[in-house]
Coordinates of N, CA and C in Angstrom, one line a residue:
X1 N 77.4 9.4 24.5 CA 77.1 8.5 25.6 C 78.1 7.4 25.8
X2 N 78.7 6.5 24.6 CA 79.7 5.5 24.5 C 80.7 6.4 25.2
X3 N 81.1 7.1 24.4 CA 82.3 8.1 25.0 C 82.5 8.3 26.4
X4 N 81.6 8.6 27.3 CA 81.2 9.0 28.7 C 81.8 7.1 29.4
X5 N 80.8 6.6 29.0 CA 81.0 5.2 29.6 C 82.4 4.7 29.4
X6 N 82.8 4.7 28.4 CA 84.1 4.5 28.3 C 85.1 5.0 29.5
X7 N 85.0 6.6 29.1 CA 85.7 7.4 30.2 C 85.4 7.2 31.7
X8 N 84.3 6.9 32.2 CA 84.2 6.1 33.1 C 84.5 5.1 33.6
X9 N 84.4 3.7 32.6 CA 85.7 3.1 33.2 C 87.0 3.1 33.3
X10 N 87.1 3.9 32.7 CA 88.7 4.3 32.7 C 88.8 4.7 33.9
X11 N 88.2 6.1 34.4 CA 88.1 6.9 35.8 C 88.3 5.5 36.7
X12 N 87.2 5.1 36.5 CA 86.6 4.5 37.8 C 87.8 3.3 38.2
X13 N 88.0 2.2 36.9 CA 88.7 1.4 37.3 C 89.8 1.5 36.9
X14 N 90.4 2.6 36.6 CA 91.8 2.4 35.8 C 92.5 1.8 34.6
X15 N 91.3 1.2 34.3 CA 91.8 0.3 33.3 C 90.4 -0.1 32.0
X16 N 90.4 -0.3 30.5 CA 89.8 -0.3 30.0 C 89.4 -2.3 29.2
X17 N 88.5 -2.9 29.1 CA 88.5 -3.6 28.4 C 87.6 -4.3 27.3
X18 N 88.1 -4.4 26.5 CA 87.7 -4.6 24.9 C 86.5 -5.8 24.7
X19 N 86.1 -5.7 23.8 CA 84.8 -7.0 23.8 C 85.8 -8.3 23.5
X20 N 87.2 -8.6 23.2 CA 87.9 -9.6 23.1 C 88.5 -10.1 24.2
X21 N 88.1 -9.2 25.5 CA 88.5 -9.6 26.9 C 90.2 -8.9 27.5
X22 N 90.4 -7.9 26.1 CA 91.7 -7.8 26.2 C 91.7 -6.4 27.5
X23 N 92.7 -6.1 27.9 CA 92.5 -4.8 28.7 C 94.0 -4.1 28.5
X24 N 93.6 -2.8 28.9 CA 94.4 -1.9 28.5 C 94.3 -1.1 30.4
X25 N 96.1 -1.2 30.6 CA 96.0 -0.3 32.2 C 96.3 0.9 31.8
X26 N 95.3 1.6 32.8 CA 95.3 3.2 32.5 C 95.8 3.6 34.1
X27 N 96.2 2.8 34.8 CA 96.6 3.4 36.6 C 97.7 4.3 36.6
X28 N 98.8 4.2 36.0 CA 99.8 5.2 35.7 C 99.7 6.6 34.8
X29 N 98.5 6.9 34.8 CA 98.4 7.3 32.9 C 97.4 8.5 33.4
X30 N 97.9 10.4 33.0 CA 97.4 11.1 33.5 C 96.6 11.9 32.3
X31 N 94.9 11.4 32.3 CA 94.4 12.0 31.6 C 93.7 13.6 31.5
X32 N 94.0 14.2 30.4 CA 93.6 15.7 30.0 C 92.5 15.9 29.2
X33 N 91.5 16.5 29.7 CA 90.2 16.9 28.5 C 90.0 18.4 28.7
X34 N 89.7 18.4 27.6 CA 89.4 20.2 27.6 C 88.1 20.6 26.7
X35 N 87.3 21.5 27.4 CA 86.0 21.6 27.3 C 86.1 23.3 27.1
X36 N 85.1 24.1 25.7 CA 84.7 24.8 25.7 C 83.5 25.2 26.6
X37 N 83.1 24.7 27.6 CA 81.5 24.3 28.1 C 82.1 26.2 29.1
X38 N 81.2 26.9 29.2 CA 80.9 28.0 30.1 C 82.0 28.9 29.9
X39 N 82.9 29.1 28.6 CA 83.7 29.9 28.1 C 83.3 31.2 27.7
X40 N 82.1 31.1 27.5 CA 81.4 32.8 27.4 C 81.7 32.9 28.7
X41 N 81.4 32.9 29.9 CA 81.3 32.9 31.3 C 82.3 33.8 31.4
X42 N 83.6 33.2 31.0 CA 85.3 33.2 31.3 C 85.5 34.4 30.4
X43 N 84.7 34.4 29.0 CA 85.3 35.8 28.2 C 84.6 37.3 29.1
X44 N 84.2 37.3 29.6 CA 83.3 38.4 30.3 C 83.7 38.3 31.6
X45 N 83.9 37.3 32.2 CA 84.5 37.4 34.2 C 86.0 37.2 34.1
X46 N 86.3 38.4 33.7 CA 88.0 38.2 33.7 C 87.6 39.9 34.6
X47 N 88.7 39.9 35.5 CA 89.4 41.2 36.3 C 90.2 42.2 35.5
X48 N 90.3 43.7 35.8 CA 91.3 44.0 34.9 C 93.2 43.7 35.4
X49 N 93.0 43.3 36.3 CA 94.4 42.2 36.7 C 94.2 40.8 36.1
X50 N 93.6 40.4 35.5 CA 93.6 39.5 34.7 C 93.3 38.0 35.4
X51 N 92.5 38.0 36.3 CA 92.4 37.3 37.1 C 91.0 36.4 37.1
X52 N 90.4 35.6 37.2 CA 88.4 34.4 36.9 C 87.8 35.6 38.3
X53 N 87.0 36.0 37.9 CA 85.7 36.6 38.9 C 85.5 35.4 39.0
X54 N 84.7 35.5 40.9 CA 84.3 34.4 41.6 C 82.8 34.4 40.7
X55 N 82.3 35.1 40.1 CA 80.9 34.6 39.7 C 81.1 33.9 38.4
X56 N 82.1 34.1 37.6 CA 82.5 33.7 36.6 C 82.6 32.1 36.6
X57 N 83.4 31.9 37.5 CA 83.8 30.6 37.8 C 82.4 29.5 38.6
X58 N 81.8 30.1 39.0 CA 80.7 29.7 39.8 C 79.8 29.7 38.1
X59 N 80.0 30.4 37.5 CA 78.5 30.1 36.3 C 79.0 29.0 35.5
X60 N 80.9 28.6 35.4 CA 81.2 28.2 34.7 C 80.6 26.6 35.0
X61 N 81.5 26.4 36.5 CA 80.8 24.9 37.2 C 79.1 24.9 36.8
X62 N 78.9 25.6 37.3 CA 76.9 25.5 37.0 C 76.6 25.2 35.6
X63 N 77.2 25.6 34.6 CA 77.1 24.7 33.3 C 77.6 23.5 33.2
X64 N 78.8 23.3 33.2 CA 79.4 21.8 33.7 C 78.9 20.8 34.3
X65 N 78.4 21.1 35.3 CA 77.2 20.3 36.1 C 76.0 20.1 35.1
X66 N 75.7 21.2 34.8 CA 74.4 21.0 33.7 C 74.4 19.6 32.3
X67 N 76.0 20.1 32.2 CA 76.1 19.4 30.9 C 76.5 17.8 31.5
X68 N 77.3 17.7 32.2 CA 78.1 16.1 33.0 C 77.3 15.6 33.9
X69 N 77.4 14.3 33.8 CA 76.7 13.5 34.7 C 77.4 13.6 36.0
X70 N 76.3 13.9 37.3 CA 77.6 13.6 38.5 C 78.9 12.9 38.8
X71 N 78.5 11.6 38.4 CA 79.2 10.0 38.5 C 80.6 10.3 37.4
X72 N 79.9 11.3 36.5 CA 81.7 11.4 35.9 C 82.4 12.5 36.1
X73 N 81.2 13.6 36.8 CA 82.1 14.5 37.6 C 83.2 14.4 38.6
X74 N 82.2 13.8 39.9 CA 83.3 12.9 40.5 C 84.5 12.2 40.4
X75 N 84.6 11.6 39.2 CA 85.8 11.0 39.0 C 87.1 11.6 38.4
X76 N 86.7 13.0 38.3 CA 87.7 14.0 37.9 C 88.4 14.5 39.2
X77 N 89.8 14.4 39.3 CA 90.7 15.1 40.2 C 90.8 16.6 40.4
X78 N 90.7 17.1 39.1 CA 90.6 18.4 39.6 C 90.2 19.5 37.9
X79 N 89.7 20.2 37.9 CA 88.9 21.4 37.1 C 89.5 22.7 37.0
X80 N 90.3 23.0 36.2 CA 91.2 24.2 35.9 C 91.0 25.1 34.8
X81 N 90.4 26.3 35.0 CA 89.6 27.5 34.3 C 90.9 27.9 33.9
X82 N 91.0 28.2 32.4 CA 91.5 29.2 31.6 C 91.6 29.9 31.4
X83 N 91.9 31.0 31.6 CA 92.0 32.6 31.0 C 92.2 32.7 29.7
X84 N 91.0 33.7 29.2 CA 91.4 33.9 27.2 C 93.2 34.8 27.4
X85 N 93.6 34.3 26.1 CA 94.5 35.0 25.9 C 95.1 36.3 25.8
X86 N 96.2 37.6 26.3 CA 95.8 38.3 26.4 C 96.8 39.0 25.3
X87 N 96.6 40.0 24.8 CA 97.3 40.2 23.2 C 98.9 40.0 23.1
X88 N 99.5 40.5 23.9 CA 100.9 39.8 23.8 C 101.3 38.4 23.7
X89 N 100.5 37.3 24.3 CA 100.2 36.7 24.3 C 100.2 35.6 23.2
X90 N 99.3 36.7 22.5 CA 98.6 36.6 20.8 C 100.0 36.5 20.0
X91 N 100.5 37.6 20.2 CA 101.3 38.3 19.6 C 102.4 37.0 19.2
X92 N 102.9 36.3 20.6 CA 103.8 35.7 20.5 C 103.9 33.7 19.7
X93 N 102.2 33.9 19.8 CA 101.9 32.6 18.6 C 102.0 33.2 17.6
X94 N 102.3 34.6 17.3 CA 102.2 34.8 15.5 C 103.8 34.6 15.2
X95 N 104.6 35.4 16.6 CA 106.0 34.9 16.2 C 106.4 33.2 15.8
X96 N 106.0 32.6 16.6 CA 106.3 31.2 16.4 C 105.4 30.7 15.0
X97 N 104.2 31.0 14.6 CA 103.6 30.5 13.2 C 104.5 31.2 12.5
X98 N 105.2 32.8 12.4 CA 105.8 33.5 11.5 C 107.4 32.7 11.3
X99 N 107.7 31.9 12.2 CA 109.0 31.6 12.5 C 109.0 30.4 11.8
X100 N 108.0 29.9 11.6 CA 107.8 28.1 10.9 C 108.1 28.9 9.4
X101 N 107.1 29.8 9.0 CA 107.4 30.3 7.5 C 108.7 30.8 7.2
X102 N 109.6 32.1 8.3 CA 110.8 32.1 7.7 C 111.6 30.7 7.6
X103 N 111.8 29.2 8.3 CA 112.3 28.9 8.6 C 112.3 28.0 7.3
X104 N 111.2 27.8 6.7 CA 111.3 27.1 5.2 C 111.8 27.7 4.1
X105 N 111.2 29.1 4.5 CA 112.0 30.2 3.4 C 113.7 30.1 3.1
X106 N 114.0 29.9 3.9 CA 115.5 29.8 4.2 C 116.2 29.1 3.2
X107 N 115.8 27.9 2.6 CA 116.5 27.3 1.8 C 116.7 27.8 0.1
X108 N 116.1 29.0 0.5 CA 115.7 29.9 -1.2 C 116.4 30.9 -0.7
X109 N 116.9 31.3 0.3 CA 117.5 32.7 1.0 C 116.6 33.8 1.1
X110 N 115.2 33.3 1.1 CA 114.3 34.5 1.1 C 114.2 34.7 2.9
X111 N 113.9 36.1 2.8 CA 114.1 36.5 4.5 C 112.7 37.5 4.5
X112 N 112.2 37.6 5.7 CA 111.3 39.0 5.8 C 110.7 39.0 7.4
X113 N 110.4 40.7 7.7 CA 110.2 41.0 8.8 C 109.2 41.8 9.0
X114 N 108.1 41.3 10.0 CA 107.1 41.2 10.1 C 107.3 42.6 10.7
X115 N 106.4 43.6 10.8 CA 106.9 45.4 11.6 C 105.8 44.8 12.5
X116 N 106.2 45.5 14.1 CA 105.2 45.5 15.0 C 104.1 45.6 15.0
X117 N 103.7 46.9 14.0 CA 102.2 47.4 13.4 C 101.3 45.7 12.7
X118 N 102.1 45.4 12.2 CA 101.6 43.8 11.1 C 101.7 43.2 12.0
X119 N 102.4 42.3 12.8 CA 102.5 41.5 14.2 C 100.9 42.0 14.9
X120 N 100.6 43.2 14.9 CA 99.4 43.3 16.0 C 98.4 43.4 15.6
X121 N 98.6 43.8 14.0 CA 97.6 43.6 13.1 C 96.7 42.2 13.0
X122 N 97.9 40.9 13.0 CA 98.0 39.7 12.8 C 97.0 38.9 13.8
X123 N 97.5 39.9 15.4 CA 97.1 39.0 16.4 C 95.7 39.4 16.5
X124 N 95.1 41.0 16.2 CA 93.9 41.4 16.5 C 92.8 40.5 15.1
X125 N 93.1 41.0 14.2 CA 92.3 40.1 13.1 C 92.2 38.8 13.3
X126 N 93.5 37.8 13.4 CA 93.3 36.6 13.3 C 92.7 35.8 14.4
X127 N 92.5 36.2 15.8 CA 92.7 35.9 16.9 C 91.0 35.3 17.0
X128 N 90.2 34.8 17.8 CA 89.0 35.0 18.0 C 88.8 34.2 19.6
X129 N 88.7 34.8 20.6 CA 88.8 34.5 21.9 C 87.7 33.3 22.2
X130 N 86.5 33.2 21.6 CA 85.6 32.2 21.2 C 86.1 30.7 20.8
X131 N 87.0 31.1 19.6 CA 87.4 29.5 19.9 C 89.1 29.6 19.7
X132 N 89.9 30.6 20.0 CA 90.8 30.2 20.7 C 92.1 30.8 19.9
X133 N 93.7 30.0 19.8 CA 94.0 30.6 18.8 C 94.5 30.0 17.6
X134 N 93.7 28.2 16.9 CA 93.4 28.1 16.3 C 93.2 28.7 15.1
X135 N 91.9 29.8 14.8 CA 91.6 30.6 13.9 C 92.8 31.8 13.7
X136 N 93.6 32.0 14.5 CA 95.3 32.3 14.3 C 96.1 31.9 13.1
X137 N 96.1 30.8 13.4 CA 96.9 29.5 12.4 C 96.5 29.9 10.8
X138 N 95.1 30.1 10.9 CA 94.5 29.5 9.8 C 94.5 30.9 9.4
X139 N 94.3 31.8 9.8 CA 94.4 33.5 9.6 C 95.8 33.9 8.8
X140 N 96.8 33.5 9.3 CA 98.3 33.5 9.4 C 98.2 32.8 7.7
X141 N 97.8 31.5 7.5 CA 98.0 30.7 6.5 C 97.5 31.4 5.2
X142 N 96.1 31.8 5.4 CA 95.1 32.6 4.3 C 96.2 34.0 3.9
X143 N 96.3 34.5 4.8 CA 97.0 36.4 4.7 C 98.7 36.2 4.1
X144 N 99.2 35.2 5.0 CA 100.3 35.3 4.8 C 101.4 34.2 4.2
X145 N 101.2 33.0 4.5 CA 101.8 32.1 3.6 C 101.0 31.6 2.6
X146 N 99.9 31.9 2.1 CA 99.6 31.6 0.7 C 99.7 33.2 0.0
X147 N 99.9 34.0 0.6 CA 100.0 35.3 -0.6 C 101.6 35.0 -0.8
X148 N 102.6 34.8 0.2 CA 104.0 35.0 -0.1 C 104.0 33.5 -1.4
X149 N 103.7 32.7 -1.1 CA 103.6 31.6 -2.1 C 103.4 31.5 -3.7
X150 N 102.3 32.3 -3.7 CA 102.0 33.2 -4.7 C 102.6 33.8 -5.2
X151 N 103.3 35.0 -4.7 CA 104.5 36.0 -5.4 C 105.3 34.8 -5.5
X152 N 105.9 34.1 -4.8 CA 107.0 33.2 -5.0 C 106.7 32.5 -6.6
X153 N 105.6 32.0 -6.6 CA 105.5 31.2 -7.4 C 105.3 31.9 -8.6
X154 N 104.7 33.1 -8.9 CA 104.8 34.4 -9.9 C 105.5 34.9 -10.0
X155 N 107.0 34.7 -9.7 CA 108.4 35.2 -9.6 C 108.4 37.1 -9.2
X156 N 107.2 37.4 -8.4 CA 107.8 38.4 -7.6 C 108.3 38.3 -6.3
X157 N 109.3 37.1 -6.3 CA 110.1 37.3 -5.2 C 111.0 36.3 -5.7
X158 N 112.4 36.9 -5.8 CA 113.2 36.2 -6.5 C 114.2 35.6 -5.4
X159 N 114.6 34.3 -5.3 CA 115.5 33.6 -4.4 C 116.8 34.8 -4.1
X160 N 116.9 35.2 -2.9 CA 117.7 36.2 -2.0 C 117.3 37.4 -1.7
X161 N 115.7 37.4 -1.7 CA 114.8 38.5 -1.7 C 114.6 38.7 -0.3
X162 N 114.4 39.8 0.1 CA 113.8 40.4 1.4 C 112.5 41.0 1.6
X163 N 111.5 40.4 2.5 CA 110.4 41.4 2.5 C 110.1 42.2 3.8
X164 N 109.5 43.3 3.8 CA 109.1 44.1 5.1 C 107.7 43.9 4.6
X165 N 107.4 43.4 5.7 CA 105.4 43.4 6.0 C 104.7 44.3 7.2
X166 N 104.5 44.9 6.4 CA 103.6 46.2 7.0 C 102.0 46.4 6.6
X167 N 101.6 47.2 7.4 CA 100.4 47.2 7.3 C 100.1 48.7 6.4
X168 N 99.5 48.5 5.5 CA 98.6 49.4 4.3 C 98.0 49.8 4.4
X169 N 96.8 50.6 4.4 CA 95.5 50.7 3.8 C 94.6 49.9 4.2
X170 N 94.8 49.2 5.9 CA 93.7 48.1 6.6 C 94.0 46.9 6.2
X171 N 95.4 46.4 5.8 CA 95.7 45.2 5.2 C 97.0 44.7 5.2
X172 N 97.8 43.7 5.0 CA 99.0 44.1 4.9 C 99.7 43.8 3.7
X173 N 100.5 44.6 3.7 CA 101.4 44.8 2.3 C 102.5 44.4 2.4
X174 N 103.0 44.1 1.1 CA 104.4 43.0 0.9 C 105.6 43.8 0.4
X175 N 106.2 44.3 0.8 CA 107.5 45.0 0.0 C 108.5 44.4 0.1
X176 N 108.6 43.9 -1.2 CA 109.7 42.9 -1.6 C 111.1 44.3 -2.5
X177 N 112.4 43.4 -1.5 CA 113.5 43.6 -1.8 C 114.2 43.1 -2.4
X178 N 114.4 43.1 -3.6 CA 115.1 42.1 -4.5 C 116.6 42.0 -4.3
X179 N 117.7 41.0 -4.6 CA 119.1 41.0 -4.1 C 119.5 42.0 -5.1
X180 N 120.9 42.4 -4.5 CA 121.7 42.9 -5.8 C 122.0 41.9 -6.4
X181 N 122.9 42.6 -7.7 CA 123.1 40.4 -8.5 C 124.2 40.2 -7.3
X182 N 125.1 40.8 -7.1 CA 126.4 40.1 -5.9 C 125.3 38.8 -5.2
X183 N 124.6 39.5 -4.8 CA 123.8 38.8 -3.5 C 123.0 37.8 -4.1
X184 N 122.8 37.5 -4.9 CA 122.0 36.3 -6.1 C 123.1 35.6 -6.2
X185 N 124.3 35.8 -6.9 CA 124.7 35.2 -7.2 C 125.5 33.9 -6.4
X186 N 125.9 34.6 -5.1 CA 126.5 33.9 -3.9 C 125.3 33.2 -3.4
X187 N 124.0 33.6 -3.5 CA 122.8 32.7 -3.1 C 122.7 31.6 -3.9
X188 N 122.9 31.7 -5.3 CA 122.7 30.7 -6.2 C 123.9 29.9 -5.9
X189 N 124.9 29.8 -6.0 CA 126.4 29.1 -5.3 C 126.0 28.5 -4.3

């Protein structure tokens, strides 16, 4: 309820001020909120062109309304429905979380490549269109950078190692490539 009021004066008058009389201008200043609210709605009224069903969108406002007070509806410029993500999509936050991991790897010369099959593996398990692709992150962190950490840190993966990550047996597996010594030794240098 503070929260709303607040946000409201903000909306209303552009500007916020403090019980010390201080104020803060918000008239230049383009606010973003984002609401789970009628996202079931949105998982189920998608087209198969990928597009919000008009009833979709109509159930979604009808909750919104339910949950918001008019007076702060009104002061919103405009309401823009999301589409869940669609698996390429998926796909391409695991390259970028996978890209943060090789990219630390690097200073140990360790390298590895994720196979398509593991990439889709990655996006279908970790993904959860409910709350988003957060549980991605955290999917990605459990499976894959705390097991590589692990071997690292148990010396099955020795500085100038290579791994192929593939999927196993419903899971994914680590096949570690150890350097030649040539290849260690210019790593170590």
């Amino acid at each position: 309820s503070d929260v709303f009021n607040i946000l409201l004066q903000i909306l209303d008058d552009g500007r916020l001020t403090d019980s010390h009389g201080r104020t803060v201008d918000f008239k230049n200043t383009v606010i973003i909120m984002t609401s789970n609210l009628g996202s079931q709605y949105l998982l189920e009224g998608i087209t198969a062109t990928g597009e919000i069903k008009p009833e979709a969108k109509t159930a979604v406002m009808r909750e919104l309304r339910a949950h918001f007070r008019p007076e702060f509806l009104n002061r919103i410029d405009e309401i823009v429905l999301f589409k869940p993500l669609t698996l390429e999509e998926i796909k391409k936050i695991v390259d970028l979380q996978v890209g943060y991991i090789q990219e630390r790897l690097k200073d140990r010369g360790i390298t590895f490549i994720l196979s398509e099959e593991a990439k889709e593996f990655i996006a279908k398990e970790g993904y959860d269109p409910v709350y988003g692709a957060r549980p991605l992150k955290r999917y990605i962190q459990r499976k894959l950078e705390t097991v590589l950490a692990k071997k690292i840190i148990a010396g099955e993966v020795p500085d100038g190692s290579h791994i192929n990550i593939v999927v196993r047996e419903g899971d994914l597996d680590f096949e570690i490539v150890p350097p030649v010594r040539e290849e260690l030794e210019a790593a170590v240098v």
